[in-house]
PDB file of C-alpha atoms in Angstrom:
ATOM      1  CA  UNK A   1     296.603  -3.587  15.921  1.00 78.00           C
ATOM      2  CA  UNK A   2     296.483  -4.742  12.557  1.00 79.00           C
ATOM      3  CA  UNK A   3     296.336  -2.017   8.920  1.00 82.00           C
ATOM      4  CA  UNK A   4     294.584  -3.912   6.296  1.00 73.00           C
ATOM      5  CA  UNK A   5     295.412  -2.441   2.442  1.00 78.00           C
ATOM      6  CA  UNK A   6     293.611  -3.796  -1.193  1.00 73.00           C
ATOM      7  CA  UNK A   7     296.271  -4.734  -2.845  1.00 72.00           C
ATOM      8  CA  UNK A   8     296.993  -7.252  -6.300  1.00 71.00           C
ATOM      9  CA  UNK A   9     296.179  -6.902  -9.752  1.00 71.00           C
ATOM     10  CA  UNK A  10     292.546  -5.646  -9.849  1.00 74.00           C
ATOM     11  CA  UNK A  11     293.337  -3.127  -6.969  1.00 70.00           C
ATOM     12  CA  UNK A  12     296.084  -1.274  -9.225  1.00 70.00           C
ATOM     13  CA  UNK A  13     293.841  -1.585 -12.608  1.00 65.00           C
ATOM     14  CA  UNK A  14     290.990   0.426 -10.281  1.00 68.00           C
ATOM     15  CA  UNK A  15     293.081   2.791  -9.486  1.00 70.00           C
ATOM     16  CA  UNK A  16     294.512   3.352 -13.166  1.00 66.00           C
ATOM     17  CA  UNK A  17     291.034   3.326 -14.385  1.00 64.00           C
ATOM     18  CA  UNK A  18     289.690   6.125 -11.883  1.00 67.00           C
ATOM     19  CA  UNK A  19     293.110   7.989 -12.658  1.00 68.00           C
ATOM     20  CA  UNK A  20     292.787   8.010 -16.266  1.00 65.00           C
ATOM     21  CA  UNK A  21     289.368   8.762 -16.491  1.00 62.00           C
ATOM     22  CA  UNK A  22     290.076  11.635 -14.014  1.00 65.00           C
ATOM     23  CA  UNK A  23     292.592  13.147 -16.142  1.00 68.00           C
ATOM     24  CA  UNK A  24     290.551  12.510 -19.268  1.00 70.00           C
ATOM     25  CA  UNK A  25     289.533  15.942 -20.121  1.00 73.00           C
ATOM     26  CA  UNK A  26     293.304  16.998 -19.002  1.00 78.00           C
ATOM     27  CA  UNK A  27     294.357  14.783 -21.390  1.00 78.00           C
ATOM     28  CA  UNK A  28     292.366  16.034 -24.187  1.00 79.00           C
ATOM     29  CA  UNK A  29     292.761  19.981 -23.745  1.00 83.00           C
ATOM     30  CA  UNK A  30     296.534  19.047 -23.712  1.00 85.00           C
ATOM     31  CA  UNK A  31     296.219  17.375 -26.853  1.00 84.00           C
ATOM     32  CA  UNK A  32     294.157  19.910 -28.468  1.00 87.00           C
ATOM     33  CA  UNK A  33     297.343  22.629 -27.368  1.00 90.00           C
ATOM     34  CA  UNK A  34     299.357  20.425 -28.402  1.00 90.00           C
ATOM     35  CA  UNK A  35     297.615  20.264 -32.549  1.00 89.00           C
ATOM     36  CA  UNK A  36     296.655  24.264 -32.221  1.00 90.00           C
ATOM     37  CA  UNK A  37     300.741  24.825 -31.531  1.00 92.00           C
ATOM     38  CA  UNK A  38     301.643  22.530 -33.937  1.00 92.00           C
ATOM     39  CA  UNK A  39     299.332  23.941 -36.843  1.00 90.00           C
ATOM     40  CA  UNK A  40     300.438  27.670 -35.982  1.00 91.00           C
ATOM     41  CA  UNK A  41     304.039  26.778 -36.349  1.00 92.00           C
ATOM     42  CA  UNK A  42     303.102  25.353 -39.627  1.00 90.00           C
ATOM     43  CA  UNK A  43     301.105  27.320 -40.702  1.00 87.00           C
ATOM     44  CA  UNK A  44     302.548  30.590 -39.146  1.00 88.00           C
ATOM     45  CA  UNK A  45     298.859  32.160 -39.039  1.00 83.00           C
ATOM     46  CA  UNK A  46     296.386  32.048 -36.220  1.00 82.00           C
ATOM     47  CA  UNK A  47     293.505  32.019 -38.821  1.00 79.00           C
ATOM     48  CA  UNK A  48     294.795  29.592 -40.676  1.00 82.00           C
ATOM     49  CA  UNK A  49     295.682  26.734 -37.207  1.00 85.00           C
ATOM     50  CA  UNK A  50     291.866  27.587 -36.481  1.00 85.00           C
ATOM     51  CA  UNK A  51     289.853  26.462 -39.130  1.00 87.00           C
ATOM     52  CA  UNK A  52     291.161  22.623 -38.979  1.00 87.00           C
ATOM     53  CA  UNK A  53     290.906  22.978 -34.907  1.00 88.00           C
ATOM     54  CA  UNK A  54     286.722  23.910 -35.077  1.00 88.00           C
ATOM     55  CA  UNK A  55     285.854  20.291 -36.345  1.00 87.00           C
ATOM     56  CA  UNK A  56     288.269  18.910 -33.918  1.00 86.00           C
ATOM     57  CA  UNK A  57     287.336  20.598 -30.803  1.00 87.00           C
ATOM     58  CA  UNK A  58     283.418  19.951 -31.869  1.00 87.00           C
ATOM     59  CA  UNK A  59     284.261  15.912 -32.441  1.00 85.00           C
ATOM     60  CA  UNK A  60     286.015  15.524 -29.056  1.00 82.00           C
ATOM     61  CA  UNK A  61     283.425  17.477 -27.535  1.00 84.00           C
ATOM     62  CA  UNK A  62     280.473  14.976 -29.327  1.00 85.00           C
ATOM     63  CA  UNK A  63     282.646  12.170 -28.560  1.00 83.00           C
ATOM     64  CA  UNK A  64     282.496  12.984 -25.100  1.00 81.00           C
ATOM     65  CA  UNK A  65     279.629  13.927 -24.965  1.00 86.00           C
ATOM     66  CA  UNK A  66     278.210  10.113 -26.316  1.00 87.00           C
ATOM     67  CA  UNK A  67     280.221   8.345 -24.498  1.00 82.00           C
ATOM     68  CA  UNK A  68     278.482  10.288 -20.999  1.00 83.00           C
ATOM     69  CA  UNK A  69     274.789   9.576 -22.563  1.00 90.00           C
ATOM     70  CA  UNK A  70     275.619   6.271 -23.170  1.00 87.00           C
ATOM     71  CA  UNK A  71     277.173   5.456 -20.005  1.00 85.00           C
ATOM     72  CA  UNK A  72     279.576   3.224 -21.507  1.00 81.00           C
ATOM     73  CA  UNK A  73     282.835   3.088 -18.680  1.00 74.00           C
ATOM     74  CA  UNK A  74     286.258   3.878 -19.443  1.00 70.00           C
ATOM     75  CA  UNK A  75     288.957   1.483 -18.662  1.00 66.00           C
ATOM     76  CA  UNK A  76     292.786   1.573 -18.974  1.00 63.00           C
ATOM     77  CA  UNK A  77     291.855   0.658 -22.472  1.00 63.00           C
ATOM     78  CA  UNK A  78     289.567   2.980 -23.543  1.00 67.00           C
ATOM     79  CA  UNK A  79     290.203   6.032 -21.322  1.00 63.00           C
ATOM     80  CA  UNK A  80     292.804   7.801 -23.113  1.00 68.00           C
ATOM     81  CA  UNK A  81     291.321   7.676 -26.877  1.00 73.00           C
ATOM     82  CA  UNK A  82     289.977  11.269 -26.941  1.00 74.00           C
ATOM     83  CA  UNK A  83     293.349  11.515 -28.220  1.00 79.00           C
ATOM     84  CA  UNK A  84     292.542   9.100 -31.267  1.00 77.00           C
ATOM     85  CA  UNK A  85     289.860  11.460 -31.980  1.00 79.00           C
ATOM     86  CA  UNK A  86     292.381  14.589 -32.299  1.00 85.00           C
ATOM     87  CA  UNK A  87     294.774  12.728 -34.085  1.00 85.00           C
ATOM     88  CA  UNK A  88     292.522  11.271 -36.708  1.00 84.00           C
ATOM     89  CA  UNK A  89     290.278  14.976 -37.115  1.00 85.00           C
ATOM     90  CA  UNK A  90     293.667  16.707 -37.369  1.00 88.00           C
ATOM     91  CA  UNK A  91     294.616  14.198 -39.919  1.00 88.00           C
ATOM     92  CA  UNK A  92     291.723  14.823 -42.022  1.00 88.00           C
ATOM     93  CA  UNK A  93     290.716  18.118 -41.284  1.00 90.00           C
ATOM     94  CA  UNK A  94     294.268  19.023 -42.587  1.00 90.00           C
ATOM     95  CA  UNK A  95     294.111  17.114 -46.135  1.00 90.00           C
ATOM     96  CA  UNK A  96     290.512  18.461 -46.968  1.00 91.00           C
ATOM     97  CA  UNK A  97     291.254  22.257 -45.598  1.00 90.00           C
ATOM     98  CA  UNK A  98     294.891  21.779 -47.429  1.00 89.00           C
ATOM     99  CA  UNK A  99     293.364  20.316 -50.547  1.00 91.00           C
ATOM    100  CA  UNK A 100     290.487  22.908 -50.316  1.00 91.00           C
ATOM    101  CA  UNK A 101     293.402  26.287 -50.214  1.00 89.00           C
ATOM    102  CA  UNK A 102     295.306  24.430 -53.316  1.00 90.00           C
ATOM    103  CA  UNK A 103     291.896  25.145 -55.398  1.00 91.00           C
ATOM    104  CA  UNK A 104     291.484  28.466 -53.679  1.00 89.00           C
ATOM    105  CA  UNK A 105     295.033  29.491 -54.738  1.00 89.00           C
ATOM    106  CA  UNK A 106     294.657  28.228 -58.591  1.00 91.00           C
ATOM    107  CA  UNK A 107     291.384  30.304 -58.603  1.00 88.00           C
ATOM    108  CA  UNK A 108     288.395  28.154 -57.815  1.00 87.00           C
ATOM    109  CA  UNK A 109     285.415  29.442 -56.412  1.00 89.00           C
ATOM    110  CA  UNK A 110     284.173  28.710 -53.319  1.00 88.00           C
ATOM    111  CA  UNK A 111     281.465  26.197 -53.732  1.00 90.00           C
ATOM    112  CA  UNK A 112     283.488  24.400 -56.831  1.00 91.00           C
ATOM    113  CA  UNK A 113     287.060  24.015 -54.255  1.00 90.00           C
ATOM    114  CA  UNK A 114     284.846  22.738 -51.899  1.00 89.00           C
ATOM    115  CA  UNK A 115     283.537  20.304 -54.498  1.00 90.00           C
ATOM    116  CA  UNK A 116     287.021  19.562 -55.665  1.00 90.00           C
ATOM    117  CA  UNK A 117     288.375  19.172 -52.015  1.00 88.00           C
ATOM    118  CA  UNK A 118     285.300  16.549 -51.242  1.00 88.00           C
ATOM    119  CA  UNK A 119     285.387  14.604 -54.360  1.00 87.00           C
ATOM    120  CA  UNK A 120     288.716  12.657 -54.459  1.00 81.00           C
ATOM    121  CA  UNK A 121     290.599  13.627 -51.054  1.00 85.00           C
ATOM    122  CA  UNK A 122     286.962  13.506 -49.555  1.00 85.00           C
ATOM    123  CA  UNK A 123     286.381  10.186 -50.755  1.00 87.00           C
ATOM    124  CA  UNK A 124     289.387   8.690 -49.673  1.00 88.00           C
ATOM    125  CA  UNK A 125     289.147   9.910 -46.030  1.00 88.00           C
ATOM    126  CA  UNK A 126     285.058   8.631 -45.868  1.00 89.00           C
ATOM    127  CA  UNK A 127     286.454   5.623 -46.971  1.00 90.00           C
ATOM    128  CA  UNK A 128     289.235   5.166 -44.504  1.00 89.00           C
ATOM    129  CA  UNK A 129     287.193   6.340 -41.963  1.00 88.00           C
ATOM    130  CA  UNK A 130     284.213   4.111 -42.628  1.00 92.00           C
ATOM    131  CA  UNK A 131     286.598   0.511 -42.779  1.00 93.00           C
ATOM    132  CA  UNK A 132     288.403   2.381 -39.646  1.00 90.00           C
ATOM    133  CA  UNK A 133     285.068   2.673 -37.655  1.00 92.00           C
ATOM    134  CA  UNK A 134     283.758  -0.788 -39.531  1.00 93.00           C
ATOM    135  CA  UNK A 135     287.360  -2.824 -38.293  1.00 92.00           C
ATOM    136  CA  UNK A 136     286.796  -1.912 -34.445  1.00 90.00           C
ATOM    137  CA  UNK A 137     283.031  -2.233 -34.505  1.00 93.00           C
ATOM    138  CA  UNK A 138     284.182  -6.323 -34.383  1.00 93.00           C
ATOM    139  CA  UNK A 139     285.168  -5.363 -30.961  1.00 91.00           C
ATOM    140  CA  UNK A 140     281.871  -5.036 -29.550  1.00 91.00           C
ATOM    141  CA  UNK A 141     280.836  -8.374 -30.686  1.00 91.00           C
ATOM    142  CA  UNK A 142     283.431 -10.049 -27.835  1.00 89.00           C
ATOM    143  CA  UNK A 143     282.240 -11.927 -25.083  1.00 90.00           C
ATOM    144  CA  UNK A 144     284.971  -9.755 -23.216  1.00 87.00           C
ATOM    145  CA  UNK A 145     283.786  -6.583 -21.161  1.00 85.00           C
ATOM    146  CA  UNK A 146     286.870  -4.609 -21.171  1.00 81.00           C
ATOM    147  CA  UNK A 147     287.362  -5.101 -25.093  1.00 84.00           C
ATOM    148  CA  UNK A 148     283.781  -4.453 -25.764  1.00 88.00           C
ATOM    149  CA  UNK A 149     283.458  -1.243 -24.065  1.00 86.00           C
ATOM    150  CA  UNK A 150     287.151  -0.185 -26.161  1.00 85.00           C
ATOM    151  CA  UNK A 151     285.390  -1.309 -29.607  1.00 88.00           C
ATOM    152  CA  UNK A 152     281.953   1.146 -28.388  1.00 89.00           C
ATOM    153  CA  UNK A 153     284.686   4.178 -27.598  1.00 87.00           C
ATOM    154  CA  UNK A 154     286.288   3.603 -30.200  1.00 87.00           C
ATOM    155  CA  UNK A 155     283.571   3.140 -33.046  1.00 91.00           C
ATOM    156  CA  UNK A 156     282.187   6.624 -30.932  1.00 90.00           C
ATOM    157  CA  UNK A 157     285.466   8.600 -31.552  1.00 87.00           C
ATOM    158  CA  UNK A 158     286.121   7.784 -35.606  1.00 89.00           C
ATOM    159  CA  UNK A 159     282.630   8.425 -36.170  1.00 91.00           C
ATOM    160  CA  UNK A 160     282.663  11.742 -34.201  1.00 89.00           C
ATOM    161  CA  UNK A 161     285.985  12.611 -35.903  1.00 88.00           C
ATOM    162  CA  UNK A 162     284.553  12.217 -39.229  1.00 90.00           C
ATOM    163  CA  UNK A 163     281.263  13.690 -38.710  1.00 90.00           C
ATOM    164  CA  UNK A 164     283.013  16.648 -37.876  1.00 88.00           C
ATOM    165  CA  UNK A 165     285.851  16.618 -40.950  1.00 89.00           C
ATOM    166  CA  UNK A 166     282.448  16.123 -42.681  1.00 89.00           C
ATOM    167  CA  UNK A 167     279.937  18.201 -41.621  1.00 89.00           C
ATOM    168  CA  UNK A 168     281.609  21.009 -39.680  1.00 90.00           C
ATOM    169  CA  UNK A 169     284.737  21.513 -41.564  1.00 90.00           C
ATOM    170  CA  UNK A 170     282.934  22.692 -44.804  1.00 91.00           C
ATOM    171  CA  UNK A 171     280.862  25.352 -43.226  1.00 90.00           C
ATOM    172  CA  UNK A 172     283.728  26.855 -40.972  1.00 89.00           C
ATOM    173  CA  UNK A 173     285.720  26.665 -44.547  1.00 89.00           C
ATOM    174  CA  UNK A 174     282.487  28.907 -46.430  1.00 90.00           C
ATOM    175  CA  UNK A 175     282.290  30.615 -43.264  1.00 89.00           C
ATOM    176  CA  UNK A 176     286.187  32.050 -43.306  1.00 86.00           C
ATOM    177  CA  UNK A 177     286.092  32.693 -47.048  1.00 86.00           C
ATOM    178  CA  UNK A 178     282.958  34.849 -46.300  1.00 86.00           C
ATOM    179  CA  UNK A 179     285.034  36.842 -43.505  1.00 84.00           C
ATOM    180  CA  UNK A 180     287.848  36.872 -45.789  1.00 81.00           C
ATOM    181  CA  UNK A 181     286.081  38.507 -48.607  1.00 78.00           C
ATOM    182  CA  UNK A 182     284.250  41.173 -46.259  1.00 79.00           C
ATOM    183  CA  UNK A 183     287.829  42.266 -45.047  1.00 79.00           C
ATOM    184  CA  UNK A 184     289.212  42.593 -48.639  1.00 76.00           C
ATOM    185  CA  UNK A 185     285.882  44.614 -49.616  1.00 79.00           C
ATOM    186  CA  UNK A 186     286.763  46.995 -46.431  1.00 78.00           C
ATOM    187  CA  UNK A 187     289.726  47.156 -47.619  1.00 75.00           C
ATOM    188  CA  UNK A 188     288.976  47.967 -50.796  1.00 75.00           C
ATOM    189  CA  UNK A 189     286.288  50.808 -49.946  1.00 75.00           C
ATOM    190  CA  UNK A 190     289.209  52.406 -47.999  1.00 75.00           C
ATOM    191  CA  UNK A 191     291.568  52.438 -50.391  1.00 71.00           C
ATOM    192  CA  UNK A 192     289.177  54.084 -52.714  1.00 72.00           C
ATOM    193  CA  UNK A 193     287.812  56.788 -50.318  1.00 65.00           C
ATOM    194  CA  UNK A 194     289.367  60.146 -50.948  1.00 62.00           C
ATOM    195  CA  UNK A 195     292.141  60.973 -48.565  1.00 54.00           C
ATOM    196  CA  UNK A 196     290.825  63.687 -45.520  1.00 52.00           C
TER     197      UNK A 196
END
């Protein structure tokens, strides 16, 4: 007549773990919402909030991607830092795209704002992103499981983060000038077609 429960410490952190890592992917397509609002009520143009979201989605995505190849598990520690990955691709997708429209707007051509918007800003977020990755890599030199697996996400996220803000974010950048140019060529063949 007896009910028998699990109960203690490593019952509850079992639980957590196989709730967090349930709600994962929750977690990050709410965080994603939460940058694409945020950037279109900065911005205050659809086009504009999507070109910094394309390198983000992709690194979360890779990110997640790694982390299911590898088969390194989540734990309370580790489980929730697809967000890390938004947050730090927003951060830098935002100073290269921003820095990249400043040269646009003064009249720099494509290939040269790009060049402008890499060399300086560019170089500052490699390097912040490289010591980032570099700092937690320590982590998965510890003789501890839990904070070995957190340094592997981690190092997994920063580098997908900036392999996107590095790779991705310049060709969806050439990629909407192109569009943007073919709509101002459209419309300026209409507005020098005769009027019907």
């Amino acid at each position: 007549g007896l009910t028998v429960r699990l109960a203690g410490l490593p019952v509850i952190a079992a639980a957590s773990a196989t709730d967090l890592s349930h709600s994962r992917y929750w977690l990050t397509l709410a965080g994603l919402a939460a940058v694409a609002l945020t950037l279109l009520l900065v911005y205050r143009s659809a086009f504009r909030a999507l070109v910094p979201l394309v390198p983000i989605a992709l690194a979360t995505g890779w990110s997640a991607l790694v982390l299911w190849v590898t088969g390194i598990p989540l734990n309370p520690m580790s489980a929730a830092l697809g967000a890390l990955t938004i947050a730090i691709a927003t951060e830098f997708a935002v100073i290269l795209s921003g820095r990249f429209e400043q040269e646009r707007s003064v009249g720099a051509g494509v290939a040269a704002a790009l060049r402008r918007a890499y060399e300086r800003p560019g170089a500052a977020v490699l390097a912040s992103g490289l010591t980032a990755i570099a700092g937690f890599a320590v982590l998965i030199a510890s003789d501890i499981r839990m904070l070995r697996d957190f340094g592997a996400v981690i190092v997994i996220d920063l580098a997908a983060a900036l392999l996107g803000v590095v790779v991705i974010l310049p060709a969806t950048l050439v990629l909407v000038e192109r569009r943007r140019a073919g709509r101002e060529r459209a419309a300026n063949a209409r507005d020098r077609s005769p009027a019907l």
